[in-house]
GROMACS .gro file of N, CA and C in nm:
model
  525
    1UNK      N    1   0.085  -0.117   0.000
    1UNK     CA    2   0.000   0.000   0.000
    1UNK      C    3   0.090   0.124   0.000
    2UNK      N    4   0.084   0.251  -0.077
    2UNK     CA    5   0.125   0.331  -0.120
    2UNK      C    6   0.103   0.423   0.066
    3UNK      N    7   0.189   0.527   0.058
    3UNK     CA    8   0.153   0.611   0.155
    3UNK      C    9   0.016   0.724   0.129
    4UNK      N   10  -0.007   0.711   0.057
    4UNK     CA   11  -0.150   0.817   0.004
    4UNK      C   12  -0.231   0.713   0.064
    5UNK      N   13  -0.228   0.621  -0.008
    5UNK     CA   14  -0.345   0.509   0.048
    5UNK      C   15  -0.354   0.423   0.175
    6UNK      N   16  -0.205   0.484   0.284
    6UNK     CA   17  -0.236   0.467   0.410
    6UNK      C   18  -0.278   0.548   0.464
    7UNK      N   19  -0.274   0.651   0.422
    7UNK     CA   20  -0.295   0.807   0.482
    7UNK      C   21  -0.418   0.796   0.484
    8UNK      N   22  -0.506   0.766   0.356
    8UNK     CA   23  -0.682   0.790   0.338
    8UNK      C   24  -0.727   0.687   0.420
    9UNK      N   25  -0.659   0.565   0.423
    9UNK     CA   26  -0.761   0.477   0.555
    9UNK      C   27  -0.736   0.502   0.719
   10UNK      N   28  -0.605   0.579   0.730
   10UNK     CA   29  -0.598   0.659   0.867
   10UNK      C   30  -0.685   0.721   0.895
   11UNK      N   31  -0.720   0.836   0.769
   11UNK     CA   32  -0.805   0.932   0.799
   11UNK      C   33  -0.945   0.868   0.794
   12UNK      N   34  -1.016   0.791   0.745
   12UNK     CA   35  -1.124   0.712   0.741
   12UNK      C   36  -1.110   0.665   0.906
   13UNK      N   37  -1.012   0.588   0.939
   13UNK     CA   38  -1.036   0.499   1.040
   13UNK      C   39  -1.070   0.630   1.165
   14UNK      N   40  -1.019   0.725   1.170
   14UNK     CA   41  -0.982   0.866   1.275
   14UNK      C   42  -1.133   0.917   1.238
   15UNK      N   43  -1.202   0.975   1.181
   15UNK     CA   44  -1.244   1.038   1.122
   15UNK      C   45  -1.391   0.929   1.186
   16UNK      N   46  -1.438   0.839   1.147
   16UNK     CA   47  -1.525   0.742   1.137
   16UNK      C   48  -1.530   0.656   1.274
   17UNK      N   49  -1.501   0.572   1.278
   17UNK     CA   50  -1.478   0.481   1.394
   17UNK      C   51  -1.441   0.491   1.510
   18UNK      N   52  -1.288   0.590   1.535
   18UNK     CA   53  -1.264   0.646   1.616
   18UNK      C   54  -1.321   0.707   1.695
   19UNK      N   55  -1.409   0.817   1.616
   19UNK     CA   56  -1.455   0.926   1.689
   19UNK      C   57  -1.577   0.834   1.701
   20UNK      N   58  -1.662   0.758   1.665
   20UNK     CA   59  -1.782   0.707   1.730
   20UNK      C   60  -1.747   0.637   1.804
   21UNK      N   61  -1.678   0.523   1.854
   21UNK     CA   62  -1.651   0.486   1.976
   21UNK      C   63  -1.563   0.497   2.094
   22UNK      N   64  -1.490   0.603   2.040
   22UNK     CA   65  -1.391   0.677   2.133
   22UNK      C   66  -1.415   0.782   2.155
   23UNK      N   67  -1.418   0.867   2.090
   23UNK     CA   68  -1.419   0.997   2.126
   23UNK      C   69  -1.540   1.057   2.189
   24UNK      N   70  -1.648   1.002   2.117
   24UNK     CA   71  -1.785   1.058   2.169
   24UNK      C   72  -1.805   0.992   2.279
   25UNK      N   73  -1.761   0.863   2.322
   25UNK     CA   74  -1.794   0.801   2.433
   25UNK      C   75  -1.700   0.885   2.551
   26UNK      N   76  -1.619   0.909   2.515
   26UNK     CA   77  -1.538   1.005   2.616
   26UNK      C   78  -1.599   1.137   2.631
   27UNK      N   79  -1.653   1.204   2.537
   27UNK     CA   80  -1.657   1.302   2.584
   27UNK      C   81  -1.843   1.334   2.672
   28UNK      N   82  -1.885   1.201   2.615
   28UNK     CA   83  -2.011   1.168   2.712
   28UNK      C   84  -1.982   1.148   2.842
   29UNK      N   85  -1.895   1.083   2.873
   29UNK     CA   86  -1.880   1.031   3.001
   29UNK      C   87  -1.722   1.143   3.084
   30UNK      N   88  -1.721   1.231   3.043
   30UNK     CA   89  -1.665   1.306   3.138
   30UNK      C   90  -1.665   1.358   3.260
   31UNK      N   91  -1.804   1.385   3.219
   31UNK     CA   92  -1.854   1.383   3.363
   31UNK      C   93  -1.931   1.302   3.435
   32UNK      N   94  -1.954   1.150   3.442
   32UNK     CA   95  -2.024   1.068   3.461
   32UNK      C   96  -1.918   0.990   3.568
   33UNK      N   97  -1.961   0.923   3.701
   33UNK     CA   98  -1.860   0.868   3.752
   33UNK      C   99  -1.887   0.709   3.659
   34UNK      N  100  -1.765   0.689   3.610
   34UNK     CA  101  -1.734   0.571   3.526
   34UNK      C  102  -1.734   0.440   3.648
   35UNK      N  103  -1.757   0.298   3.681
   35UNK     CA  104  -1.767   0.229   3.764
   35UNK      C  105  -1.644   0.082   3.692
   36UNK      N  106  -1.545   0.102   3.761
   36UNK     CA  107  -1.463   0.024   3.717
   36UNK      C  108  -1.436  -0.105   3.819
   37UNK      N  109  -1.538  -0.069   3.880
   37UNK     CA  110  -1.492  -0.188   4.072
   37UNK      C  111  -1.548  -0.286   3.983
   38UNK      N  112  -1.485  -0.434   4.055
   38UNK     CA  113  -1.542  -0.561   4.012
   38UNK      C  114  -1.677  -0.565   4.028
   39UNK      N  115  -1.776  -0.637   3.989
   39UNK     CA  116  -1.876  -0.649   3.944
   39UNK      C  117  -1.951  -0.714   4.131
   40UNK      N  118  -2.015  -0.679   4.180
   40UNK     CA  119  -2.061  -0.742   4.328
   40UNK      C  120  -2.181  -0.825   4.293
   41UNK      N  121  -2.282  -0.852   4.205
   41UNK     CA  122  -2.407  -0.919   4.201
   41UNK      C  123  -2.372  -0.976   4.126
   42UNK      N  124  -2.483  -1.068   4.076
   42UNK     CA  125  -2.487  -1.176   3.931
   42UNK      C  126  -2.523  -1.118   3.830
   43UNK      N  127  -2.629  -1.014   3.826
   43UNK     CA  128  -2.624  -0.934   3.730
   43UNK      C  129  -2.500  -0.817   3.635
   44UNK      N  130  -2.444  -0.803   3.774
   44UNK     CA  131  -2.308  -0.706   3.714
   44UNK      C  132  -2.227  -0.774   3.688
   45UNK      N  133  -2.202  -0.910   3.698
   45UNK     CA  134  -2.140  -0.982   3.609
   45UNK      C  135  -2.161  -1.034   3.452
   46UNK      N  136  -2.261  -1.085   3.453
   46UNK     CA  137  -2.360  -1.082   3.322
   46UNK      C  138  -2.347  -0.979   3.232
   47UNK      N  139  -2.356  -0.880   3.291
   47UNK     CA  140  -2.359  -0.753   3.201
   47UNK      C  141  -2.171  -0.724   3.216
   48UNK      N  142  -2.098  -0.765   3.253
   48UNK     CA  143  -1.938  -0.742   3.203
   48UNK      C  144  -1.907  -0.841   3.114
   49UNK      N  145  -1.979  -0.993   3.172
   49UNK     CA  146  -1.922  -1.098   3.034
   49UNK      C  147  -1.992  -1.078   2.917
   50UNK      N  148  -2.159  -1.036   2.896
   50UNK     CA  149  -2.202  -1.031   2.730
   50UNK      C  150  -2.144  -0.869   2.739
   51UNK      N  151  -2.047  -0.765   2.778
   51UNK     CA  152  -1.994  -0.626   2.745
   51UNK      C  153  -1.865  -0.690   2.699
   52UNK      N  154  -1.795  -0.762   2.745
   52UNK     CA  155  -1.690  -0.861   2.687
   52UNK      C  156  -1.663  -0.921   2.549
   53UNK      N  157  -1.780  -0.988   2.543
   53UNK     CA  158  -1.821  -1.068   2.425
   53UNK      C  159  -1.883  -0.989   2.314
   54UNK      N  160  -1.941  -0.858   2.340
   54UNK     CA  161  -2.021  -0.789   2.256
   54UNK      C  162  -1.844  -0.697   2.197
   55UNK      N  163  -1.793  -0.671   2.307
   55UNK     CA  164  -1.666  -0.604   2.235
   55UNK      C  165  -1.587  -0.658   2.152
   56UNK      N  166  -1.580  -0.821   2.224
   56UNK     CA  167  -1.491  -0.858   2.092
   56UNK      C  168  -1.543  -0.907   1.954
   57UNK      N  169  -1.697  -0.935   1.967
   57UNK     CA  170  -1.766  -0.935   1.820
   57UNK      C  171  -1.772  -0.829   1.758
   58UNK      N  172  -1.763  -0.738   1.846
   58UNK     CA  173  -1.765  -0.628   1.760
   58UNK      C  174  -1.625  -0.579   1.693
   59UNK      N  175  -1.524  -0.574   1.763
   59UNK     CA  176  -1.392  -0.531   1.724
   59UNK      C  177  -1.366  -0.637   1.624
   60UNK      N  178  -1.438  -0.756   1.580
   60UNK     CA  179  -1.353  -0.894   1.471
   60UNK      C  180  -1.448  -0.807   1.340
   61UNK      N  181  -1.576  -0.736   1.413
   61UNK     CA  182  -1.695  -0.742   1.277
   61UNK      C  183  -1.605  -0.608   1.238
   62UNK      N  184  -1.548  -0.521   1.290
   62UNK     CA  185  -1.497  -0.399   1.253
   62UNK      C  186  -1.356  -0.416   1.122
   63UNK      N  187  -1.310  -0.506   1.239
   63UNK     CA  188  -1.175  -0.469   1.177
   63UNK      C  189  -1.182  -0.587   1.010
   64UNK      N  190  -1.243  -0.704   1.066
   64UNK     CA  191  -1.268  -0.803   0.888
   64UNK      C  192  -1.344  -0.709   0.807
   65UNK      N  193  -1.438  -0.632   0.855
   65UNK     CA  194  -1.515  -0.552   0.733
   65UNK      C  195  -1.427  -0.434   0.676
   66UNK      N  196  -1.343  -0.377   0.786
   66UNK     CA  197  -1.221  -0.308   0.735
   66UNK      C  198  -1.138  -0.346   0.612
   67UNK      N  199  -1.088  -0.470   0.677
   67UNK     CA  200  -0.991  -0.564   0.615
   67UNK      C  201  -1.053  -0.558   0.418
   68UNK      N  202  -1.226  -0.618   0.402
   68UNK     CA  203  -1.269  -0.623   0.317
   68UNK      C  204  -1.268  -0.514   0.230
   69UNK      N  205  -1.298  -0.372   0.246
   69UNK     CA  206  -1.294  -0.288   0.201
   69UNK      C  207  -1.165  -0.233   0.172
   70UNK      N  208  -1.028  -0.249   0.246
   70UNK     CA  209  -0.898  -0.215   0.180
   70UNK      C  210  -0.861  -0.320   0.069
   71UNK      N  211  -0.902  -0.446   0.117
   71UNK     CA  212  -0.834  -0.546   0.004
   71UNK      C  213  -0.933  -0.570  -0.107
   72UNK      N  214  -1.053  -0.571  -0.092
   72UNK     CA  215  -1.145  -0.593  -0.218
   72UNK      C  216  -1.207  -0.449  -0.292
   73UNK      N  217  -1.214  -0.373  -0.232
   73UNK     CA  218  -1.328  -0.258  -0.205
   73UNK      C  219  -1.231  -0.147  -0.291
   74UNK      N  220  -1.115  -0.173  -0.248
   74UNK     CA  221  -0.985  -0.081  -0.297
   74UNK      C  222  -1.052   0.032  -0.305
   75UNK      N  223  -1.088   0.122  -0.187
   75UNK     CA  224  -1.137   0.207  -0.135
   75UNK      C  225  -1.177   0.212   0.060
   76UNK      N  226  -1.260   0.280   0.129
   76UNK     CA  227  -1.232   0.310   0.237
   76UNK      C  228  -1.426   0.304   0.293
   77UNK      N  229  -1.481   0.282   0.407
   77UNK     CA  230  -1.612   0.245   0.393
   77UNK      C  231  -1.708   0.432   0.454
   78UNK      N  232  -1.575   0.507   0.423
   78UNK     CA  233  -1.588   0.700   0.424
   78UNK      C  234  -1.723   0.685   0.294
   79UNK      N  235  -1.777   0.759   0.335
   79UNK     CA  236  -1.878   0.826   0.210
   79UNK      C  237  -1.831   0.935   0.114
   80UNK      N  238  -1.701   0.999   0.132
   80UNK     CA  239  -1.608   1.122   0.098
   80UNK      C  240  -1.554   0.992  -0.021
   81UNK      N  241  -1.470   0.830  -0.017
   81UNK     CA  242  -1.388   0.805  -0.041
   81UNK      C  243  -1.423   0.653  -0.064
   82UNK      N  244  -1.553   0.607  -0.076
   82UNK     CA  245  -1.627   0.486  -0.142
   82UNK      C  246  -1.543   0.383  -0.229
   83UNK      N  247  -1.590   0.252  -0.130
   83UNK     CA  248  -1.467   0.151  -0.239
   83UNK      C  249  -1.540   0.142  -0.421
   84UNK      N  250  -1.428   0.115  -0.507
   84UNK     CA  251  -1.470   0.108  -0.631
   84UNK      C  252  -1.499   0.013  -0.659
   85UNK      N  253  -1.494  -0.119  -0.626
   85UNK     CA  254  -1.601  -0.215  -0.635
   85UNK      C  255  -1.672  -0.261  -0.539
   86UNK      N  256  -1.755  -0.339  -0.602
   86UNK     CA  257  -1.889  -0.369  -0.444
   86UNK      C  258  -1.817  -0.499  -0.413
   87UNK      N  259  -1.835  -0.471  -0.236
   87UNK     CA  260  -1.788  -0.553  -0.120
   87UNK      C  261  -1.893  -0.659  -0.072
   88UNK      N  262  -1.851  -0.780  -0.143
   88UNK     CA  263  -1.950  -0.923  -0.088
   88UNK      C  264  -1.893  -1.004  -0.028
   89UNK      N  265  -1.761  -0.975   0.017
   89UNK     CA  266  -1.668  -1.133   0.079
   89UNK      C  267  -1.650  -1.090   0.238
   90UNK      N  268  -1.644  -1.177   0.326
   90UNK     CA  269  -1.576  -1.177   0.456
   90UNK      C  270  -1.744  -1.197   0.519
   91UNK      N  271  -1.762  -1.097   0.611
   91UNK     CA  272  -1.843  -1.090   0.705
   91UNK      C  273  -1.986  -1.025   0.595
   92UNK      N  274  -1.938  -0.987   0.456
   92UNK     CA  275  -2.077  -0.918   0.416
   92UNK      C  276  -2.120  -1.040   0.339
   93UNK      N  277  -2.097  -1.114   0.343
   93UNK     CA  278  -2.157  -1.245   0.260
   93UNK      C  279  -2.285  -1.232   0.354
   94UNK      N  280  -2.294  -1.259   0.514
   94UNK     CA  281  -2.387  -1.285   0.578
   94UNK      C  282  -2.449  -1.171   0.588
   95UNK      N  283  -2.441  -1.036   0.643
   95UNK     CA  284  -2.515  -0.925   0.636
   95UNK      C  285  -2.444  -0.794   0.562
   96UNK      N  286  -2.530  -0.715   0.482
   96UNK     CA  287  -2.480  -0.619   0.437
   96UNK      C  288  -2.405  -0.483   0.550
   97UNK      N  289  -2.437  -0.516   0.650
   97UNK     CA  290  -2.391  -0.411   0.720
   97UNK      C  291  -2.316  -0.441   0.881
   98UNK      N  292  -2.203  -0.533   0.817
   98UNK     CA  293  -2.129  -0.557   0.939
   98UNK      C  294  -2.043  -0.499   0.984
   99UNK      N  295  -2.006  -0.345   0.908
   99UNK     CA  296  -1.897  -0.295   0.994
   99UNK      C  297  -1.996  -0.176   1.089
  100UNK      N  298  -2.120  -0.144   1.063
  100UNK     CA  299  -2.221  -0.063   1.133
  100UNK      C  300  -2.254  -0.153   1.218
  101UNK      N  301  -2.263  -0.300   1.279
  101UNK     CA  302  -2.289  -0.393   1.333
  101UNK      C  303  -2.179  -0.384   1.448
  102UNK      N  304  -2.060  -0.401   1.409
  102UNK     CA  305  -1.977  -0.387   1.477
  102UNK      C  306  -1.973  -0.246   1.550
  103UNK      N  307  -1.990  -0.165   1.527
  103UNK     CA  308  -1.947  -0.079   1.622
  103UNK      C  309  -2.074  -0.049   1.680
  104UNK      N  310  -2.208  -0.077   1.671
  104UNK     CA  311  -2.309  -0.129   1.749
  104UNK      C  312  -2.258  -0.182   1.905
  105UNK      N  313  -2.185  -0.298   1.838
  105UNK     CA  314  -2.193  -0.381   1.920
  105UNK      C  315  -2.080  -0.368   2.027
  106UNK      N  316  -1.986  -0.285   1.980
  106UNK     CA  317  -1.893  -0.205   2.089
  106UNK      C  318  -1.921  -0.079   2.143
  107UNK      N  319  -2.063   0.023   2.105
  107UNK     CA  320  -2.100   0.131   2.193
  107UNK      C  321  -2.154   0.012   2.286
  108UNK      N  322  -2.225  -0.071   2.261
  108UNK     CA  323  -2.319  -0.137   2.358
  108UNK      C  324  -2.233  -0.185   2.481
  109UNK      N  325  -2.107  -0.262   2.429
  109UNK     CA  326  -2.042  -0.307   2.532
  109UNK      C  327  -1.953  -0.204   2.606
  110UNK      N  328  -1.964  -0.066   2.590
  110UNK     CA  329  -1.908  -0.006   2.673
  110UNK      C  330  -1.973   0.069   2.750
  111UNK      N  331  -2.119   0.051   2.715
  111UNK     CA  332  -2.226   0.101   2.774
  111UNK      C  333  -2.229   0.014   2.933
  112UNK      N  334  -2.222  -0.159   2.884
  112UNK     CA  335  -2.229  -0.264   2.968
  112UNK      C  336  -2.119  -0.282   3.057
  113UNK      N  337  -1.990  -0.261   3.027
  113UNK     CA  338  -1.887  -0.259   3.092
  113UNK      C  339  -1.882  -0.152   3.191
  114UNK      N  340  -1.882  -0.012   3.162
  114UNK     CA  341  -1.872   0.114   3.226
  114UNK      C  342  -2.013   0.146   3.284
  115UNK      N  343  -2.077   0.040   3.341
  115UNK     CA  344  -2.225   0.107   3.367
  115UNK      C  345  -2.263   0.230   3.363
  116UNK      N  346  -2.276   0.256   3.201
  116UNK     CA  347  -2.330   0.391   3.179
  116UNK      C  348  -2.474   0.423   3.090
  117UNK      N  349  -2.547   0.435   3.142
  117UNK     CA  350  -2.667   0.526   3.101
  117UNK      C  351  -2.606   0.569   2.944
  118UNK      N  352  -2.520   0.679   2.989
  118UNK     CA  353  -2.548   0.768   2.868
  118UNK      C  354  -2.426   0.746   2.736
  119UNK      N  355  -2.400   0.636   2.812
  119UNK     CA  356  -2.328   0.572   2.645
  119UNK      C  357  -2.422   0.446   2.578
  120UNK      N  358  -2.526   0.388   2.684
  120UNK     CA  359  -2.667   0.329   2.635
  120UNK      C  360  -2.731   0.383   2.519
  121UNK      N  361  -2.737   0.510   2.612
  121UNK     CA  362  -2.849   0.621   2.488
  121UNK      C  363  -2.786   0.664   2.333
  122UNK      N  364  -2.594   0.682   2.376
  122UNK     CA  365  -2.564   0.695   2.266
  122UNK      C  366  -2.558   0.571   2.150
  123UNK      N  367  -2.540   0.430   2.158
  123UNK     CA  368  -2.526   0.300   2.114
  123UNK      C  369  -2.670   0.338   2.034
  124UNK      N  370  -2.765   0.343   2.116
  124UNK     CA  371  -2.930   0.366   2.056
  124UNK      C  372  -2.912   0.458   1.960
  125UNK      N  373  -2.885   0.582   2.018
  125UNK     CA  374  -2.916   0.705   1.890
  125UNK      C  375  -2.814   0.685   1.766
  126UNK      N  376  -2.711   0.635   1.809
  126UNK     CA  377  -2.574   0.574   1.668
  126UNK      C  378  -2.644   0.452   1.535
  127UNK      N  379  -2.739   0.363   1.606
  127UNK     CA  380  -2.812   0.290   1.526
  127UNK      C  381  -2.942   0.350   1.516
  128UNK      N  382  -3.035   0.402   1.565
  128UNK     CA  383  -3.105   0.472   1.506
  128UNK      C  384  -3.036   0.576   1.379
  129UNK      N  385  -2.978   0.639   1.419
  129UNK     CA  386  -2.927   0.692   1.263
  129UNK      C  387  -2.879   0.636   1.165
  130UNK      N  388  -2.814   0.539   1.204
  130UNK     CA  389  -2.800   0.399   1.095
  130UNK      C  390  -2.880   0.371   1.046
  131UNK      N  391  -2.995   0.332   1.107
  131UNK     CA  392  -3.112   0.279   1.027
  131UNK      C  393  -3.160   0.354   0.931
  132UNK      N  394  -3.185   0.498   0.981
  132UNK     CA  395  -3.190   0.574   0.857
  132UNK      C  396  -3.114   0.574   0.668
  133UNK      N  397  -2.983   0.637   0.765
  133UNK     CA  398  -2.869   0.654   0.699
  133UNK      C  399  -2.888   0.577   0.573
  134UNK      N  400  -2.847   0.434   0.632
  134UNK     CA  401  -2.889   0.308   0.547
  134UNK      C  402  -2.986   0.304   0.449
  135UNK      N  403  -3.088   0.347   0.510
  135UNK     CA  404  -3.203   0.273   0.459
  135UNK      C  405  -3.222   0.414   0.318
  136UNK      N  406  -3.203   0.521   0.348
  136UNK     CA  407  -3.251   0.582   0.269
  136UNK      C  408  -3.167   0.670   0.222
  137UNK      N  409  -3.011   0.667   0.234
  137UNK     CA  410  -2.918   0.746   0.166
  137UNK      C  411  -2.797   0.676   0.135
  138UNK      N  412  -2.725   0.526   0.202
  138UNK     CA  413  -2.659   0.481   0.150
  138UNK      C  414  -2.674   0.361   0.043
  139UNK      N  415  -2.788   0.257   0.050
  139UNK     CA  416  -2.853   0.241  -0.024
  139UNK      C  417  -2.854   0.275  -0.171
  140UNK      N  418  -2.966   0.364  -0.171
  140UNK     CA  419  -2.946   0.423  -0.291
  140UNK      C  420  -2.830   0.449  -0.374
  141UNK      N  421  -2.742   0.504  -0.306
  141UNK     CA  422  -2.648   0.552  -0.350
  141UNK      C  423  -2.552   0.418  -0.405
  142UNK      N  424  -2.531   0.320  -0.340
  142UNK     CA  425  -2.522   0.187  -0.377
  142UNK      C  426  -2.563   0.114  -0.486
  143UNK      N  427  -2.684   0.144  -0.524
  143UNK     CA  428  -2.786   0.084  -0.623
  143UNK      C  429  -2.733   0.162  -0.738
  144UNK      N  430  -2.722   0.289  -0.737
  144UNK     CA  431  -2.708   0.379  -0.865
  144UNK      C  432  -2.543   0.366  -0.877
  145UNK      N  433  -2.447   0.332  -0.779
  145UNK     CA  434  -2.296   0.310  -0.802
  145UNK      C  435  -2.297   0.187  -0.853
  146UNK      N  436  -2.342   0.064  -0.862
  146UNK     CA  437  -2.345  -0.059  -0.871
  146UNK      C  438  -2.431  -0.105  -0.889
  147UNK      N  439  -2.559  -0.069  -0.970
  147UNK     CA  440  -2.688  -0.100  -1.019
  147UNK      C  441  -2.687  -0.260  -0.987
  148UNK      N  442  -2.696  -0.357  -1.116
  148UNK     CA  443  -2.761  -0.508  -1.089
  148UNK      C  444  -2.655  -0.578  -1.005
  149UNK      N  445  -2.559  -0.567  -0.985
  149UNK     CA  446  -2.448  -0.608  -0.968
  149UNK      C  447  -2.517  -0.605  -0.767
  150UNK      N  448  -2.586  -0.471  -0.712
  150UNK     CA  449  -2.591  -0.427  -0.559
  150UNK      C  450  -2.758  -0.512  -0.572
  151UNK      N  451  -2.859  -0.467  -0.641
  151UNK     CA  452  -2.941  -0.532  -0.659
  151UNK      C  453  -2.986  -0.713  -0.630
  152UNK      N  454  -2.876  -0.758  -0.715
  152UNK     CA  455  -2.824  -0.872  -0.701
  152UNK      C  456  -2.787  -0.917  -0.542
  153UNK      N  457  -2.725  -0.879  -0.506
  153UNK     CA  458  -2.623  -0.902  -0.365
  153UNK      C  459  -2.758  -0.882  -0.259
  154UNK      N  460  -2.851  -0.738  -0.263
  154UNK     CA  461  -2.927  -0.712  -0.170
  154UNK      C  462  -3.067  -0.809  -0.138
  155UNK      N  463  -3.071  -0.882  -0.327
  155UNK     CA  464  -3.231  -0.965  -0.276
  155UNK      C  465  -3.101  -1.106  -0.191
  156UNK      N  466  -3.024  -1.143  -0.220
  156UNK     CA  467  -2.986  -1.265  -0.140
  156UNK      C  468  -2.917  -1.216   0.031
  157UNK      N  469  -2.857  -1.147   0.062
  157UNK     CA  470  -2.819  -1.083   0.160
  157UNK      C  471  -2.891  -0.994   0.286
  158UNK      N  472  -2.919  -0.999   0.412
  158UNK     CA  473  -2.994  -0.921   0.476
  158UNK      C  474  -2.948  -0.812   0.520
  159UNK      N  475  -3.039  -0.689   0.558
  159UNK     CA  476  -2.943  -0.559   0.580
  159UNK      C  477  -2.887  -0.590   0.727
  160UNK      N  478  -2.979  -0.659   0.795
  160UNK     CA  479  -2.898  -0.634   0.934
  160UNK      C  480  -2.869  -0.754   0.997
  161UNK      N  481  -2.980  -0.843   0.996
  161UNK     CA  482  -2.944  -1.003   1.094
  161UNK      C  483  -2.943  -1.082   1.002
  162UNK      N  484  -2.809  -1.149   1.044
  162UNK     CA  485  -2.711  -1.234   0.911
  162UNK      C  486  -2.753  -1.338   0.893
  163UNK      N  487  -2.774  -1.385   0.767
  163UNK     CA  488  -2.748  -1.522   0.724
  163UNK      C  489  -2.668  -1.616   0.799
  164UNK      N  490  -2.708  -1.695   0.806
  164UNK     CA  491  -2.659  -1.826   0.912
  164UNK      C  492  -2.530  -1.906   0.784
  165UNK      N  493  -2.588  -1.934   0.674
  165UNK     CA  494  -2.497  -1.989   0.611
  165UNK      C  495  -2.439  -1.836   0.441
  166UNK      N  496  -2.330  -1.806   0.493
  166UNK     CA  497  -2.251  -1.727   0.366
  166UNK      C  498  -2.297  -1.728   0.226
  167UNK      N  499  -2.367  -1.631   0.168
  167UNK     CA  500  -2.416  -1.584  -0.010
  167UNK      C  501  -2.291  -1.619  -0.050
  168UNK      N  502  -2.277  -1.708  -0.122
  168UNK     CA  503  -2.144  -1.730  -0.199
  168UNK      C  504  -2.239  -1.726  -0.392
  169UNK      N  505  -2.196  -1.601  -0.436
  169UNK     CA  506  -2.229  -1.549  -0.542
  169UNK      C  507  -2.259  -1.656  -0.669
  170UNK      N  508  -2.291  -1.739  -0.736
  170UNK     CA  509  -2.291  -1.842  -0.864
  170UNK      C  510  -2.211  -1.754  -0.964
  171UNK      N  511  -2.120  -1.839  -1.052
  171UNK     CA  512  -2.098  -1.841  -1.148
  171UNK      C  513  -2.163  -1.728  -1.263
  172UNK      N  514  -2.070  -1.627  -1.246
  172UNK     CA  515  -2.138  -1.444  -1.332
  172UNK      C  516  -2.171  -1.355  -1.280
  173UNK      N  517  -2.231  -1.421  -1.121
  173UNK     CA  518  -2.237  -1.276  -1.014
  173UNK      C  519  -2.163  -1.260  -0.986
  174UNK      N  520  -2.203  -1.119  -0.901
  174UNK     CA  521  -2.053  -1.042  -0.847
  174UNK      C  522  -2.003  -1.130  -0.785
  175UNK      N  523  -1.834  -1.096  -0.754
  175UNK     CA  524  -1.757  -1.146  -0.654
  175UNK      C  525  -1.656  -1.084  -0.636
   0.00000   0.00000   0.00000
């Protein structure tokens, strides 16, 4: 990879990801007393092991859907900087939207870990705008970048809860 083209997925990764699960979660919880003591009930355990497990599904769904979009996508998953071909391998075989999945699933677990309220609310309002986003501006924009080719991919593929067994494309579809 060229240094231009590490530079643009720095700035993608800084720009995008970063700041939704780092930065905004920090600057939510600044003033919030953060609760880092071991867990005393059965419940506050529960809620540290699925905050555990939700982080690291989420950090594998982040970084493979990453992975997909530098090596197949040969582009960045920025809306400024859109991969030039459409992305069907890794984790998007099963759902179209596993790197928005992933970081779902790491506001949530830091919501669960840091018993916080108001990184709850933010996990919520981050996928609520997703849902939008998705549904009615990236989408499209998808369809008209990659007409039959996204068409194709979207009737076999679900937008959000994955296929159990991987869309592996036949012979002429995309891949």
């Amino acid at each position: 990879m060229s240094l231009a083209g590490f530079a643009r997925q720095l700035f993608a990764i800084l720009v995008l990801p970063f700041t939704m699960m780092v930065v905004v979660p920090l600057w939510l919880t600044r003033r919030e007393p953060v609760l880092w003591a071991t867990p005393e009930d059965w419940w506050s355990w529960v809620g540290v092991l699925l905050g555990g497990l939700l982080l690291l599904a989420g950090a594998l769904l982040c970084g493979s859907s990453w992975w997909q979009f530098l090596r197949r996508g040969k582009g960045t998953p920025a809306p400024w900087d859109p991969p030039r071909r459409l992305v069907v391998q890794g984790p998007y075989r099963h759902s179209r939207n596993p790197m928005i999945s992933g970081v779902v699933f790491v506001l949530a677990a830091e919501a669960l870990l840091l018993r916080s309220p108001r990184l709850a609310a933010w996990a919520l309002l981050f996928l609520l705008g997703n849902l939008i986003y998705i549904r009615f501006v990236e989408e499209p924009g998808l369809e008209s970048r990659f007409e039959e080719e996204y068409r194709r991919y979207r009737r076999h593929v679900p937008r959000w809860l994955p296929r159990l067994r991987p869309w592996i494309p036949r012979e002429g579809e995309s891949e």
